[in-house]
Each structure stands twice: as structure tokens, then as C-alpha cells.
Short mmCIF file of C-alpha atoms in Angstrom, two decimals:
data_model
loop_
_atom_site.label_atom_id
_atom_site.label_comp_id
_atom_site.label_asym_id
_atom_site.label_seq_id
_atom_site.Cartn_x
_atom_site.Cartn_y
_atom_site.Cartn_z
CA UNK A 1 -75.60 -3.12 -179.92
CA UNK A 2 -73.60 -0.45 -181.71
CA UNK A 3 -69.65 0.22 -182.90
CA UNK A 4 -69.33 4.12 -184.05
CA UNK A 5 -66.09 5.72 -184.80
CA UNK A 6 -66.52 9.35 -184.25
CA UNK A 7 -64.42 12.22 -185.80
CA UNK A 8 -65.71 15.01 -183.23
CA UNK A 9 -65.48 14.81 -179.53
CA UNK A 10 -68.55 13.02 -177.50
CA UNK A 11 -69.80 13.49 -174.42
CA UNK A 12 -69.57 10.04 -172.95
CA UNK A 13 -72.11 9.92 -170.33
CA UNK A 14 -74.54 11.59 -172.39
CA UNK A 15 -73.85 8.95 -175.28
CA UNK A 16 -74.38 5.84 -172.60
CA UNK A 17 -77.38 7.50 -171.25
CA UNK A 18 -79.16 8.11 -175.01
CA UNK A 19 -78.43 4.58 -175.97
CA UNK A 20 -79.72 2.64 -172.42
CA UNK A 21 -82.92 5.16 -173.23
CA UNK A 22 -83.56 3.63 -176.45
CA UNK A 23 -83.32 0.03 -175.03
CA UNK A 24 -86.01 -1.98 -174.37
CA UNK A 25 -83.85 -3.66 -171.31
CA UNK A 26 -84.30 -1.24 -168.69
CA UNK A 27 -85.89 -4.01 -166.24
CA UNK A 28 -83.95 -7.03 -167.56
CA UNK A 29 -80.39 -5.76 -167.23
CA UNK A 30 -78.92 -5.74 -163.12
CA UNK A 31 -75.29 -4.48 -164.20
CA UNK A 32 -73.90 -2.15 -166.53
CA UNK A 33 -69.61 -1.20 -166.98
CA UNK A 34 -68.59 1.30 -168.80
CA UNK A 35 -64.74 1.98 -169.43
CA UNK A 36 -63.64 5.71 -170.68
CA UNK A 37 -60.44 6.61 -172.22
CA UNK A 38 -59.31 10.14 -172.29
CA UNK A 39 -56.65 11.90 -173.88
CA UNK A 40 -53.86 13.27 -171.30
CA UNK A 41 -51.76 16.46 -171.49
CA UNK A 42 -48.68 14.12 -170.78
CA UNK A 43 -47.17 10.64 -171.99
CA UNK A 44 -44.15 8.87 -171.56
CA UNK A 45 -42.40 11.87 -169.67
CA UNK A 46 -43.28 14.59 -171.89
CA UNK A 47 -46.29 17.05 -172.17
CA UNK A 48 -48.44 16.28 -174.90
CA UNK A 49 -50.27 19.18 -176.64
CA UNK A 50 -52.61 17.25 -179.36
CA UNK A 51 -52.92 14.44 -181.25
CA UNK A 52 -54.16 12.91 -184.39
CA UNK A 53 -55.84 9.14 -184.17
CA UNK A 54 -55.57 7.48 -187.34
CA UNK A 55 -57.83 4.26 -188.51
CA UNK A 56 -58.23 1.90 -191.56
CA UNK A 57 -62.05 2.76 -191.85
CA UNK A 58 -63.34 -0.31 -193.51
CA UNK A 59 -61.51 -2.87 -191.36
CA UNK A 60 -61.53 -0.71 -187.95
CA UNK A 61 -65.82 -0.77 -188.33
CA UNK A 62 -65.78 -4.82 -189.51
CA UNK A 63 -63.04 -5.12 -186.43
CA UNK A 64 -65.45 -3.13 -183.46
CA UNK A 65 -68.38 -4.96 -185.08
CA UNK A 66 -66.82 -8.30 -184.62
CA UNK A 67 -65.50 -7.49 -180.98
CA UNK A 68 -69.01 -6.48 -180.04
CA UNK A 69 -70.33 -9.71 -181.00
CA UNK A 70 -67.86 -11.52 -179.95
CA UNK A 71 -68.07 -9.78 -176.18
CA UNK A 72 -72.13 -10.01 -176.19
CA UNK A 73 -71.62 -14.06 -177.09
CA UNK A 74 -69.17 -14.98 -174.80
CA UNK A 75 -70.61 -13.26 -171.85
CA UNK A 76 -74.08 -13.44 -172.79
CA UNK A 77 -74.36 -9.23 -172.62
CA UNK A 78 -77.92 -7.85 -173.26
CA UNK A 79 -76.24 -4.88 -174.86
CA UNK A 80 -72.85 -3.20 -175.75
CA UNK A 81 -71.75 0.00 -176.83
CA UNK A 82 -68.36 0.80 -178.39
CA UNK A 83 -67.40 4.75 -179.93
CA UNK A 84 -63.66 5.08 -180.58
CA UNK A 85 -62.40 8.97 -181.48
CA UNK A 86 -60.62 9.29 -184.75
CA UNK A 87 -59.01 12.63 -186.16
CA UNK A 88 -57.86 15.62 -183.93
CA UNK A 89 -58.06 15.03 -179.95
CA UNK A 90 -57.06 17.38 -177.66
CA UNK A 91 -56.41 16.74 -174.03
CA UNK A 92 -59.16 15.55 -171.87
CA UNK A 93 -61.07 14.45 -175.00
CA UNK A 94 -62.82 10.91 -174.21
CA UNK A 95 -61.16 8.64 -177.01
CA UNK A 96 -62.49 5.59 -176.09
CA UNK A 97 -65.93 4.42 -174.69
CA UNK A 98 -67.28 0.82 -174.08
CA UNK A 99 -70.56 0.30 -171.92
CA UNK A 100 -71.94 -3.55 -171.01
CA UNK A 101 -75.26 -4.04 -170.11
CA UNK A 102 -76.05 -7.60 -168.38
CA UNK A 103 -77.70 -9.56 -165.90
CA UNK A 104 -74.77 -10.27 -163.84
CA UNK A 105 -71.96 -7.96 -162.42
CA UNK A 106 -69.01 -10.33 -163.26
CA UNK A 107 -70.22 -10.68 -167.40
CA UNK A 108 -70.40 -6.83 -167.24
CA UNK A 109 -66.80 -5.73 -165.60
CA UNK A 110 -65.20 -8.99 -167.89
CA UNK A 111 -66.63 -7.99 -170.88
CA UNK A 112 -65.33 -4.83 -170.15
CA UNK A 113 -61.72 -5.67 -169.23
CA UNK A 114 -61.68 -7.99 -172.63
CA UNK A 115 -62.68 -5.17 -174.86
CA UNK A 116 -60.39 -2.14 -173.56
CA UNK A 117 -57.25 -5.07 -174.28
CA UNK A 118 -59.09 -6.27 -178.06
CA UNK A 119 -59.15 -2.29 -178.83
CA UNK A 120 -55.94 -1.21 -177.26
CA UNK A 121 -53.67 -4.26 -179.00
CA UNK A 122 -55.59 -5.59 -182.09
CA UNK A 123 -57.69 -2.44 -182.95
CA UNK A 124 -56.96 -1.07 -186.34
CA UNK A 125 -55.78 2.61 -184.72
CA UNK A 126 -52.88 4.95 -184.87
CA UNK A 127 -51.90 7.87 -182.64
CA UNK A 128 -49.56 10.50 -183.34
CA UNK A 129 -48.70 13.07 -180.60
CA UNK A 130 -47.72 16.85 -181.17
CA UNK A 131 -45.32 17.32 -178.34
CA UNK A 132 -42.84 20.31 -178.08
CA UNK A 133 -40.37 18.60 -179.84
CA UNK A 134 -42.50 18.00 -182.95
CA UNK A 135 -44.77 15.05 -183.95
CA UNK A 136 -44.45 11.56 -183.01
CA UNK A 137 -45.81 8.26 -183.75
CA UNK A 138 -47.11 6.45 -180.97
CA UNK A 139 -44.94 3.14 -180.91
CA UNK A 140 -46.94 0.48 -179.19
CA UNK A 141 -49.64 0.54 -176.24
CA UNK A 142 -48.23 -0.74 -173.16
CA UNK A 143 -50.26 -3.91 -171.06
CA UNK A 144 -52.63 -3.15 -168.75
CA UNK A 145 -51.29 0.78 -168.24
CA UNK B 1 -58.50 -6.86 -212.01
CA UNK B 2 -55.83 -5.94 -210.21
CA UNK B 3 -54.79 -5.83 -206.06
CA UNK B 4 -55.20 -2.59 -203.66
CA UNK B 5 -52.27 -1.74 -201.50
CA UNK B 6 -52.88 0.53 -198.66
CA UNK B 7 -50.54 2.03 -196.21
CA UNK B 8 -50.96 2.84 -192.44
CA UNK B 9 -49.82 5.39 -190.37
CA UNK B 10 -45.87 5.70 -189.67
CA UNK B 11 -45.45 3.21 -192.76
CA UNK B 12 -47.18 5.24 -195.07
CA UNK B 13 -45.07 8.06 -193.75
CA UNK B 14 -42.26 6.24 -194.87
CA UNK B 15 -42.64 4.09 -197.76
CA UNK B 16 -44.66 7.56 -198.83
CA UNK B 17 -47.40 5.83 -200.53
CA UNK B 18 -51.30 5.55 -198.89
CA UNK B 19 -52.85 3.75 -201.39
CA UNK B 20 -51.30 1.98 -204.79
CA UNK B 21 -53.02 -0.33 -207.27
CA UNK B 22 -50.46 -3.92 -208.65
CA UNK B 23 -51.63 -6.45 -210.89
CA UNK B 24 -51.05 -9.32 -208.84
CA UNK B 25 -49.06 -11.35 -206.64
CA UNK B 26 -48.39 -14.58 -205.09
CA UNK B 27 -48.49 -13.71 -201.43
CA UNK B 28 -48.84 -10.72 -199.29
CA UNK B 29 -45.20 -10.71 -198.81
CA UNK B 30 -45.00 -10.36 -202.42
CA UNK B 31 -47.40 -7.75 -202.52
CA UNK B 32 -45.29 -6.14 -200.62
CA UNK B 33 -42.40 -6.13 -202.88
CA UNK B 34 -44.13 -5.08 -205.69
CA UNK B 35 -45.95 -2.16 -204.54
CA UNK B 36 -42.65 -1.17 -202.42
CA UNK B 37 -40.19 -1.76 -205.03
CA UNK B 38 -38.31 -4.17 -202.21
CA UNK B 39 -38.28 -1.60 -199.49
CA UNK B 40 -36.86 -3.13 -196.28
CA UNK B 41 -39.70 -4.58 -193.76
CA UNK B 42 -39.54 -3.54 -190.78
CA UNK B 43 -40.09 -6.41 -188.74
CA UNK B 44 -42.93 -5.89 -186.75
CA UNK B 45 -45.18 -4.77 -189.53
CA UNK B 46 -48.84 -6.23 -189.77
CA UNK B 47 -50.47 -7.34 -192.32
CA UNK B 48 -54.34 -7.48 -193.17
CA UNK B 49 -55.87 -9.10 -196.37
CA UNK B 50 -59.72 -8.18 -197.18
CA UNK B 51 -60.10 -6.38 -193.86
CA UNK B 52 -58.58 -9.52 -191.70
CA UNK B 53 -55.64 -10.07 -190.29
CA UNK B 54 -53.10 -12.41 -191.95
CA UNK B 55 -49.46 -13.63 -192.68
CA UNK B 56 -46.90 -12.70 -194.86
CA UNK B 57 -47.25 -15.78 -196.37
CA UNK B 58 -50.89 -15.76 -197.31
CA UNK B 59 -51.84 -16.19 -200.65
CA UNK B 60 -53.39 -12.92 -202.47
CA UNK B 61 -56.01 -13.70 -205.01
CA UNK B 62 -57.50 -10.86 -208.13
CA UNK B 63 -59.32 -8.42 -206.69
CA UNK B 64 -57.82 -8.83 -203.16
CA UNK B 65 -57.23 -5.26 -200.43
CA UNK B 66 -53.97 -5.61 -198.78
CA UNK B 67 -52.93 -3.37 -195.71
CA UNK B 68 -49.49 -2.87 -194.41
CA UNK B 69 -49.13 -1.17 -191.01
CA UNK B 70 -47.41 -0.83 -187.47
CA UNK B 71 -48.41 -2.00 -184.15
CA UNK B 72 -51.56 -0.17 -183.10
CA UNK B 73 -51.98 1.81 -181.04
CA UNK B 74 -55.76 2.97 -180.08
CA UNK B 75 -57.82 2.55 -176.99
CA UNK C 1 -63.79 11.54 -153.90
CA UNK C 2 -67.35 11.12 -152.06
CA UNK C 3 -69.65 8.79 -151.05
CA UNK C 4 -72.99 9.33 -151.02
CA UNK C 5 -76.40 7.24 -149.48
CA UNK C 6 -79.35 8.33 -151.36
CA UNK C 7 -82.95 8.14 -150.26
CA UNK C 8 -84.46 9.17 -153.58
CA UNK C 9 -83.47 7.70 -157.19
CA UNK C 10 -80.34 9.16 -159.20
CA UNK C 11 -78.98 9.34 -162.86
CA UNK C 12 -76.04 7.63 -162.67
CA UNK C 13 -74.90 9.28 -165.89
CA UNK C 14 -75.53 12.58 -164.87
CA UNK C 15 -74.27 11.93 -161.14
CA UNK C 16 -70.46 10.70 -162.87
CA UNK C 17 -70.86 13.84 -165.64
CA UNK C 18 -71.35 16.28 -162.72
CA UNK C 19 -69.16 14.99 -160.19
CA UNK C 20 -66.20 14.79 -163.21
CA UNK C 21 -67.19 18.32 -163.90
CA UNK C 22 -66.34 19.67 -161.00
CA UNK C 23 -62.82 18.08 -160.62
CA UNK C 24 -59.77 19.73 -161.37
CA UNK C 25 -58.29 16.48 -163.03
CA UNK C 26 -59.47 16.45 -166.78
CA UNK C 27 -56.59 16.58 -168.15
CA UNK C 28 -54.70 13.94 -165.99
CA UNK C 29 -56.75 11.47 -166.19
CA UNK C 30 -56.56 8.69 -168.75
CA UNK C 31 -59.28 6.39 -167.62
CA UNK C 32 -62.93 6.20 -166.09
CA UNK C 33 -63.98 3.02 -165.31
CA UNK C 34 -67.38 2.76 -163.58
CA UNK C 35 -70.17 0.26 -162.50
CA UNK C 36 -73.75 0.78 -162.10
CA UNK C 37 -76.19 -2.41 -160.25
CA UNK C 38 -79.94 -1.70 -161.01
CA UNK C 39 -83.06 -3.30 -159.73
CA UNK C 40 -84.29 -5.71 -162.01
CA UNK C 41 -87.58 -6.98 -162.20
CA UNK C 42 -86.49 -10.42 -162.06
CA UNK C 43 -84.41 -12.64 -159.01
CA UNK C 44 -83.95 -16.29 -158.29
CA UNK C 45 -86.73 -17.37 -160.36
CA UNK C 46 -89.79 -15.35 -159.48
CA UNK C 47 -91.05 -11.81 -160.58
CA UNK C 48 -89.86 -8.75 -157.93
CA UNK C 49 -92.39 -5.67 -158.23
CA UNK C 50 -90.19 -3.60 -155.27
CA UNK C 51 -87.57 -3.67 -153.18
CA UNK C 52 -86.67 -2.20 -150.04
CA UNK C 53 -83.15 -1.60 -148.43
CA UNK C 54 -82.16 -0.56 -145.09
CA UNK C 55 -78.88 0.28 -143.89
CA UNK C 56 -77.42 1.43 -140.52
CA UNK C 57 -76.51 5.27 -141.21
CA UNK C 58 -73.62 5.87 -139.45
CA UNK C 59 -71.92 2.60 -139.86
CA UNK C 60 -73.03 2.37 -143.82
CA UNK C 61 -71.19 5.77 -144.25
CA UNK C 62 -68.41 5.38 -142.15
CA UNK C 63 -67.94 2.09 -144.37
CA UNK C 64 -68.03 3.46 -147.51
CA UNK C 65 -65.91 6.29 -146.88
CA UNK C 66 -63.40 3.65 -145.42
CA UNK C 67 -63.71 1.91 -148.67
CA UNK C 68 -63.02 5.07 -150.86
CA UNK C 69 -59.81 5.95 -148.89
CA UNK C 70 -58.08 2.24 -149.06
CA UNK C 71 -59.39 2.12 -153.14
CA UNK C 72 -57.68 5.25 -154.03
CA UNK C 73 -54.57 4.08 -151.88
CA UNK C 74 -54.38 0.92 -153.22
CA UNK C 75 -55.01 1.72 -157.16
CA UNK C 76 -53.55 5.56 -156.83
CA UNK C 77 -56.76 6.69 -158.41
CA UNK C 78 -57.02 10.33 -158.97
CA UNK C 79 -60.94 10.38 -157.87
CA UNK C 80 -63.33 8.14 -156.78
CA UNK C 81 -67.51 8.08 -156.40
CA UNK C 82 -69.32 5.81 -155.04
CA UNK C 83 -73.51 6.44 -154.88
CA UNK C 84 -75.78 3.98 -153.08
CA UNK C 85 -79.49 3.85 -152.90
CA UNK C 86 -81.49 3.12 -149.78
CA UNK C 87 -85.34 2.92 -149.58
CA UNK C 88 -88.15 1.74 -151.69
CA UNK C 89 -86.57 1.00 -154.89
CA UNK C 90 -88.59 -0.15 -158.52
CA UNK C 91 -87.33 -1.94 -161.10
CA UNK C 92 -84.48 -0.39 -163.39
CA UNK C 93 -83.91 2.29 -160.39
CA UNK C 94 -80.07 2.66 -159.97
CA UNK C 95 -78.91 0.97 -156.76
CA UNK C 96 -75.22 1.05 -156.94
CA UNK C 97 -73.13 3.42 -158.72
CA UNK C 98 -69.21 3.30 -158.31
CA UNK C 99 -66.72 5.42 -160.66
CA UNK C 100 -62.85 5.57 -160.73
CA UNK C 101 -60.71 7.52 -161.92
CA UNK C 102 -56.97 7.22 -162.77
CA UNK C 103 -54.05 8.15 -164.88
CA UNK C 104 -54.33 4.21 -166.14
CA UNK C 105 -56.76 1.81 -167.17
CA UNK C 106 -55.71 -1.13 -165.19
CA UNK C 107 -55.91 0.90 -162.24
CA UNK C 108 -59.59 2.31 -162.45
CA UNK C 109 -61.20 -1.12 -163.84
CA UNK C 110 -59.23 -3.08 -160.67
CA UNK C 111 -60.41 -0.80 -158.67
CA UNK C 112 -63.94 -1.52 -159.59
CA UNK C 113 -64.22 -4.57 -159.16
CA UNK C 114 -62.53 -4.42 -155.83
CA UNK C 115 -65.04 -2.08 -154.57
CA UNK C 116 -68.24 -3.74 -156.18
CA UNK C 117 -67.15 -6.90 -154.47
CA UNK C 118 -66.42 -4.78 -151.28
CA UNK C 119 -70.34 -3.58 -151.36
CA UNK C 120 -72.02 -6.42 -152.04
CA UNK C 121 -70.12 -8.41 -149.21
CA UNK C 122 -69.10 -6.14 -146.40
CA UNK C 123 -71.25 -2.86 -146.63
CA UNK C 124 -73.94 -2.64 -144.30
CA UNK C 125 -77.37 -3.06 -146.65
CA UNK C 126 -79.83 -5.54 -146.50
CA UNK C 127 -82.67 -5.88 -149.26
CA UNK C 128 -86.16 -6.91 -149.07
CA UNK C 129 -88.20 -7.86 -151.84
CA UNK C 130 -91.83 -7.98 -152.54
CA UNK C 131 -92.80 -10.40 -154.57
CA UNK C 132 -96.60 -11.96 -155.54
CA UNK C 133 -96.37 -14.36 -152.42
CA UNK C 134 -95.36 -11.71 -150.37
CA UNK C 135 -92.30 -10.19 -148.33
CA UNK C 136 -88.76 -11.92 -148.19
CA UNK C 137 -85.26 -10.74 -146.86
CA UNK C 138 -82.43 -11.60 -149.66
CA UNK C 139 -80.12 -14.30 -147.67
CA UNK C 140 -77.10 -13.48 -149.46
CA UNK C 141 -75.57 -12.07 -152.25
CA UNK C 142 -74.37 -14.62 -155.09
CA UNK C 143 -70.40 -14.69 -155.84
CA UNK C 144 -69.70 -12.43 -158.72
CA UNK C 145 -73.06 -12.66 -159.95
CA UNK D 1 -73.53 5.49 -118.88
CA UNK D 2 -75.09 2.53 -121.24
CA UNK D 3 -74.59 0.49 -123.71
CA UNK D 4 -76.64 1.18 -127.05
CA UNK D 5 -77.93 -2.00 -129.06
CA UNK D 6 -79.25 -2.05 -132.32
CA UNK D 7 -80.55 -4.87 -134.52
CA UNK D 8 -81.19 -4.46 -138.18
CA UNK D 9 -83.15 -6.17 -141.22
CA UNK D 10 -84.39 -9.69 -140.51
CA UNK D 11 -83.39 -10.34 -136.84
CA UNK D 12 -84.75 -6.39 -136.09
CA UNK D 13 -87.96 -8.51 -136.95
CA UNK D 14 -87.37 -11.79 -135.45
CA UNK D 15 -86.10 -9.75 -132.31
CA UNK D 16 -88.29 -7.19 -132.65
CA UNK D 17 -86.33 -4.53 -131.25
CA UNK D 18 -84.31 -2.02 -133.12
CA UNK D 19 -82.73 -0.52 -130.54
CA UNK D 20 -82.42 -0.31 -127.07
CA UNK D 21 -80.17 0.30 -124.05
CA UNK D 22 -78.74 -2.11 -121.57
CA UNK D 23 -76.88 -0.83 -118.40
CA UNK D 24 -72.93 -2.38 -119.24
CA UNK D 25 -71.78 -5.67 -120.54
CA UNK D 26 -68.55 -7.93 -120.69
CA UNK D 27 -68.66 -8.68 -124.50
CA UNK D 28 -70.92 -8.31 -127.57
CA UNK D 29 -72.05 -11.68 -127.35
CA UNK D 30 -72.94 -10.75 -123.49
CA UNK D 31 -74.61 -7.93 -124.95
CA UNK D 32 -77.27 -9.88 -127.34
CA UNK D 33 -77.89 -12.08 -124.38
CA UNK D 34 -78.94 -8.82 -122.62
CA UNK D 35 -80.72 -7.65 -125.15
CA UNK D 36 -83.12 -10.56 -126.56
CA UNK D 37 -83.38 -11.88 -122.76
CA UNK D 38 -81.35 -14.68 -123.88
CA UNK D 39 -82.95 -15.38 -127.84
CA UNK D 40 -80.77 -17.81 -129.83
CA UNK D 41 -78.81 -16.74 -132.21
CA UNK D 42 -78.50 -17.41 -135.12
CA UNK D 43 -75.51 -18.98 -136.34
CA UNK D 44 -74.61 -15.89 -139.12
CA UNK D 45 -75.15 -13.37 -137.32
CA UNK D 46 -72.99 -10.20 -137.74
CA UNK D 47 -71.15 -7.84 -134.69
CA UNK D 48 -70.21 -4.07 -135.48
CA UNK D 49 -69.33 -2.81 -132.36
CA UNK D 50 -68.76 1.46 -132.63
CA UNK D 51 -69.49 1.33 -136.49
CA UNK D 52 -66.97 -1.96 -136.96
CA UNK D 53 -66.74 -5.17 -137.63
CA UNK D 54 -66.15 -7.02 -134.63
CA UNK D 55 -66.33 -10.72 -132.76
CA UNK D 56 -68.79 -12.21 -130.14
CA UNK D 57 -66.02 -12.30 -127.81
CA UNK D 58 -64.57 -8.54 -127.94
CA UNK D 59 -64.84 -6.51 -124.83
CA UNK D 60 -67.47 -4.12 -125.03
CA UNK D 61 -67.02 -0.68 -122.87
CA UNK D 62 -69.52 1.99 -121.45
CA UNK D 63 -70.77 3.93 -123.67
CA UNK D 64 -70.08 1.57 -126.82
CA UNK D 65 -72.64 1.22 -129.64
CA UNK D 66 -73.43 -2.62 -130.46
CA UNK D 67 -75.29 -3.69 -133.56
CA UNK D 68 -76.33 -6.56 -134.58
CA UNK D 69 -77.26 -7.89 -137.93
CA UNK D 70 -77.63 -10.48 -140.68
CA UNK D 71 -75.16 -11.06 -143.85
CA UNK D 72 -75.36 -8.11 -146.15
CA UNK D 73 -77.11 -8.02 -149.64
CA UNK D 74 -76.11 -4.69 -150.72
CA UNK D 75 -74.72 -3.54 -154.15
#
């Protein structure tokens, strides 16, 4: 189990595929999910060129820390994984990752689909867009989109 | 001691402060006052006391972080 | 979008990194959500050392390309993969692999599970396991499990 | 022409066939009576006819490809 907050880019496949190596589960777990956000070149009707994610650093760790073990208690996960981007992103930059390892399918994708929500509306994050117009602050994350 | 005040994002861009030190206060509301010299709230601020979420009404004790800042927005 | 049956084990991680690679969509896409079923060593209360699956070629491919085409129709995913094994499989060897991709996140985790559920109920595959006392067809699959 | 049947997984090796050719029948379930010499069938058995899903009672044509099989435990 593991919560980073990274201030360069990852390679998300490669980061899922270095942590499942250094598990000892490989023969217990039949289901893994993995959910990837990525930065696009266009939001809310307007291109977007960069943007800047800001965090709270000491309550955004405690916060990913306590959604992982929330996530691996209520589903009874074998393992989770959780790196959030912080700092400059520029399109098609992953900014989100969370991976699920269980026995079961359903635990997996659930796990998953409570997570994304936790981090989109109670995660201690900020983005701010460069768009042609200038700088903007994000203003809230929209359900399910 | 005294109570840290920190600042978030588009709030910090406007009260213009990231991080301030007062010497106490009742509640986080308070706090608030203090270290704003009564700036208007907007109304869906958040407010986070030793890392957790919490109320406007909480009670802030010596020693105490407090965190104002806007709906997030990460993921 | 393809859909692949595999005789011989895959990465998953490298499969979804190369397939994304390829695509023209990096910058449109927002969200990856994927799913990945592995052998485990372990099933309905006794020890599996191998597994084999057979599937009916032309039907199991004309199926999954079926299922590709209504999942990206339905969701208005931007891309799609879906990678099954057939053969003699070992414990923690990939089986299933499905990947989604889309502009949102509701759309690509939906998706998902729609498909995973799609495979394990409707897609022509049938397992055998070997276990100490010997051979045994899999019945059914379990509900979400 | 002929009709091709197929059988796959555990009633390929209850039946012991896995695939064969019988000279025309009315339906699929017509079909698996030709095929088995009248085996019984069991009560979950599965019907693709030409790669689809299909019932005991649809028509089956010349030249049509009939499988038959248990439920499926992929994914």
C-alpha cells in the first residue's frame, strides 16, 4: 500500500507494473482496477495550454493515506496504489493514478469508483489552468464527468 | 505558543497571505478574523484544523494549524 | 480499438502502454480506466496448479469485437482494448485485460464494468482446472465476484 | 450442402464429438438430436447458431454452423 504525490510526470503503467513486482501477492490477487487521469488540451469550452496543481502537503499525504486505508478496509483490497501530480502539468500528463489489487472483481472496480470521487471532491488539491485568456482557477470538479 | 494560518489556492490569491502566525482564538471562524483583519468569507470556503476537516465553529486550541481554502479541485 | 485472443501470456501493463502509444488521442483523453482478471492459485476452496481455457475462434472473436463496438457506442469512449488469454494458463498469468478510454471518468470506469460483466457471462470461454484430485470444468462464473 | 455442428468444453467430452456434419435439419434443437443420435441434453445447454446466440427452436438453414456448448466461465 502506497499514497505518493509526485511533482514530475510518471509513467503510469510503468509505476503499476514496479509496484505489483514488488508484491508478494502475485498468486493471491484474481482482479486488479486501475483508474488514470490525464490532463486535456481543452476544458469547459476552451483550449487549455498548462496548468499548475496545487496541494496542502501535510494534510493532502495524511488525506491519500487515510483513503487508502479506508478503501483496503472496506473492500478487503490486498493492495492499493494512489500517485496524484502536483506542480506544472502539461496536456496528456497522467495526474491521477489509483490501482486495486483483490480477490474479487466487484471489491476491485468499487474500490476504484470510491477513490476517483474521495480524490476528486474531498482531496486537498487545486488546479489552475493557463488558457489564452490568462490563468484561471479551477472552480469546482463536476460529478461523475 | 501561538496558531498557524495557512492559505489555499484562489484564497491565498486573494486575501494575499500563504501562511501567518496569531496568538490565539476562540474558533476557527475567529481565526479567521484575526489573521484576515475581517475580510469577507466567501461562502463556500473550507476549513481544516490540524490537517482534518472541520467547522467554522470548532474550537482552536495553542499550538493549533488552521487552513482556509476553496472547493477542490484534484483528481 | 482491438480485441485480441492470445495463446501465449501478456503484460497487461505494457499491452495498455503500447496500445495508448500508438493512438492519436493523448491529448483528448481525460480518463483510462482498465481491469485486469489473473489466475490465482486459489478457487472455491481447494489449491488450482493450472488452468486451461478453450474458446470457439470465430464466435469468441466475432463476440468480442461485437462487445467493443456497442461499449464505445454506449459510453462514447475514445478507444477501447480488450486482451483475452486462451490455453494453458499458471497462476498470476493475466487472463483478462480490458482498457477504456474517454474524455470522462464516469464514462471509461462504466464502461468497465459493463464489459467485465459482458465476458465473464456471455463470451464464449470455458475454464478447466487442475487441481490435486484431478480435472474439473468451472460450472459457472460467480456474480460480481 | 450440410450443416456443421460443433460442441465445446464439457459436453465436447460427454458427447465426444467436436465437430461434425449432418446432411440438413429443421431447428438447432433438431440438429443436437442429429448429432448425439438422440443424447439428452442437458438442461443449460447453450445454442450459437452462425457465431450467435440463438434458441432450440430457431430454424436452422443449409449451410449454417451450429454449436453447442455449456455456460461460459470466461473473464
Amino acid at each position: 500500500m502506497s499514497a505518493h504525490i509526485s511533482a514530475s510526470p510518471f509513467d503510469p503503467w510503468q509505476a503499476i507494473a514496479s509496484h505489483q513486482q514488488d508484491s508478494a501477492l502475485a498468486n493471491k490477487f484474481g482482479a486488479t482496477a486501475t483508474f488514470i487521469g490525464s490532463m486535456r488540451d481543452f476544458n469547459d469550452n476552451a483550449d487549455v495550454s498548462k496548468m499548475v496543481l496545487e496541494h496542502y502537503p501535510e494534510m493532502t499525504q495524511h488525506f491519500l493515506n487515510k483513503l487508502e486505508q479506508q478503501a483496503i478496509q472496506r473492500w478487503d483490497l490486498l493492495d492499493c496504489l494512489i500517485i496524484h501530480r502536483v506542480g506544472e502539468i502539461n496536456p496528456a500528463d497522467p495526474i491521477v493514478l489509483i490501482a486495486c489489487w483483490s480477490a474479487h472483481r466487484r471489491a476491485t472496480l468499487d474500490a476504484c469508483n470510491w477513490l476517483i470521487e474521495e480524490l476528486k471532491h474531498n482531496a486537498p488539491f487545486w488546479k489552475k489552468e493557463t488558457r489564452q485568456d490568462g490563468e484561471r482557477w479551477v472552480a469546482e470538479n463536476t460529478n461523475g464527468l | 505558543m501561538s496558531i498557524q494560518v495557512k492559505f489555499f489556492a484562489s484564497l491565498r490569491e486573494q486575501i494575499g497571505i500563504s501562511d501567518t502566525e496569531i496568538e490565539s482564538a476562540a474558533t476557527a471562524g475567529h481565526a479567521w478574523d484575526m489573521a484576515t483583519q475581517n475580510a469577507a468569507r466567501p461562502t463556500n470556503t473550507l476549513v481544516a484544523i490540524n490537517l482534518e476537516y472541520a467547522q467554522f465553529e470548532d474550537k482552536i486550541n495553542d499550538g493549533d494549524e488552521v487552513a482556509f481554502f476553496p472547493p477542490v479541485t484534484g483528481g
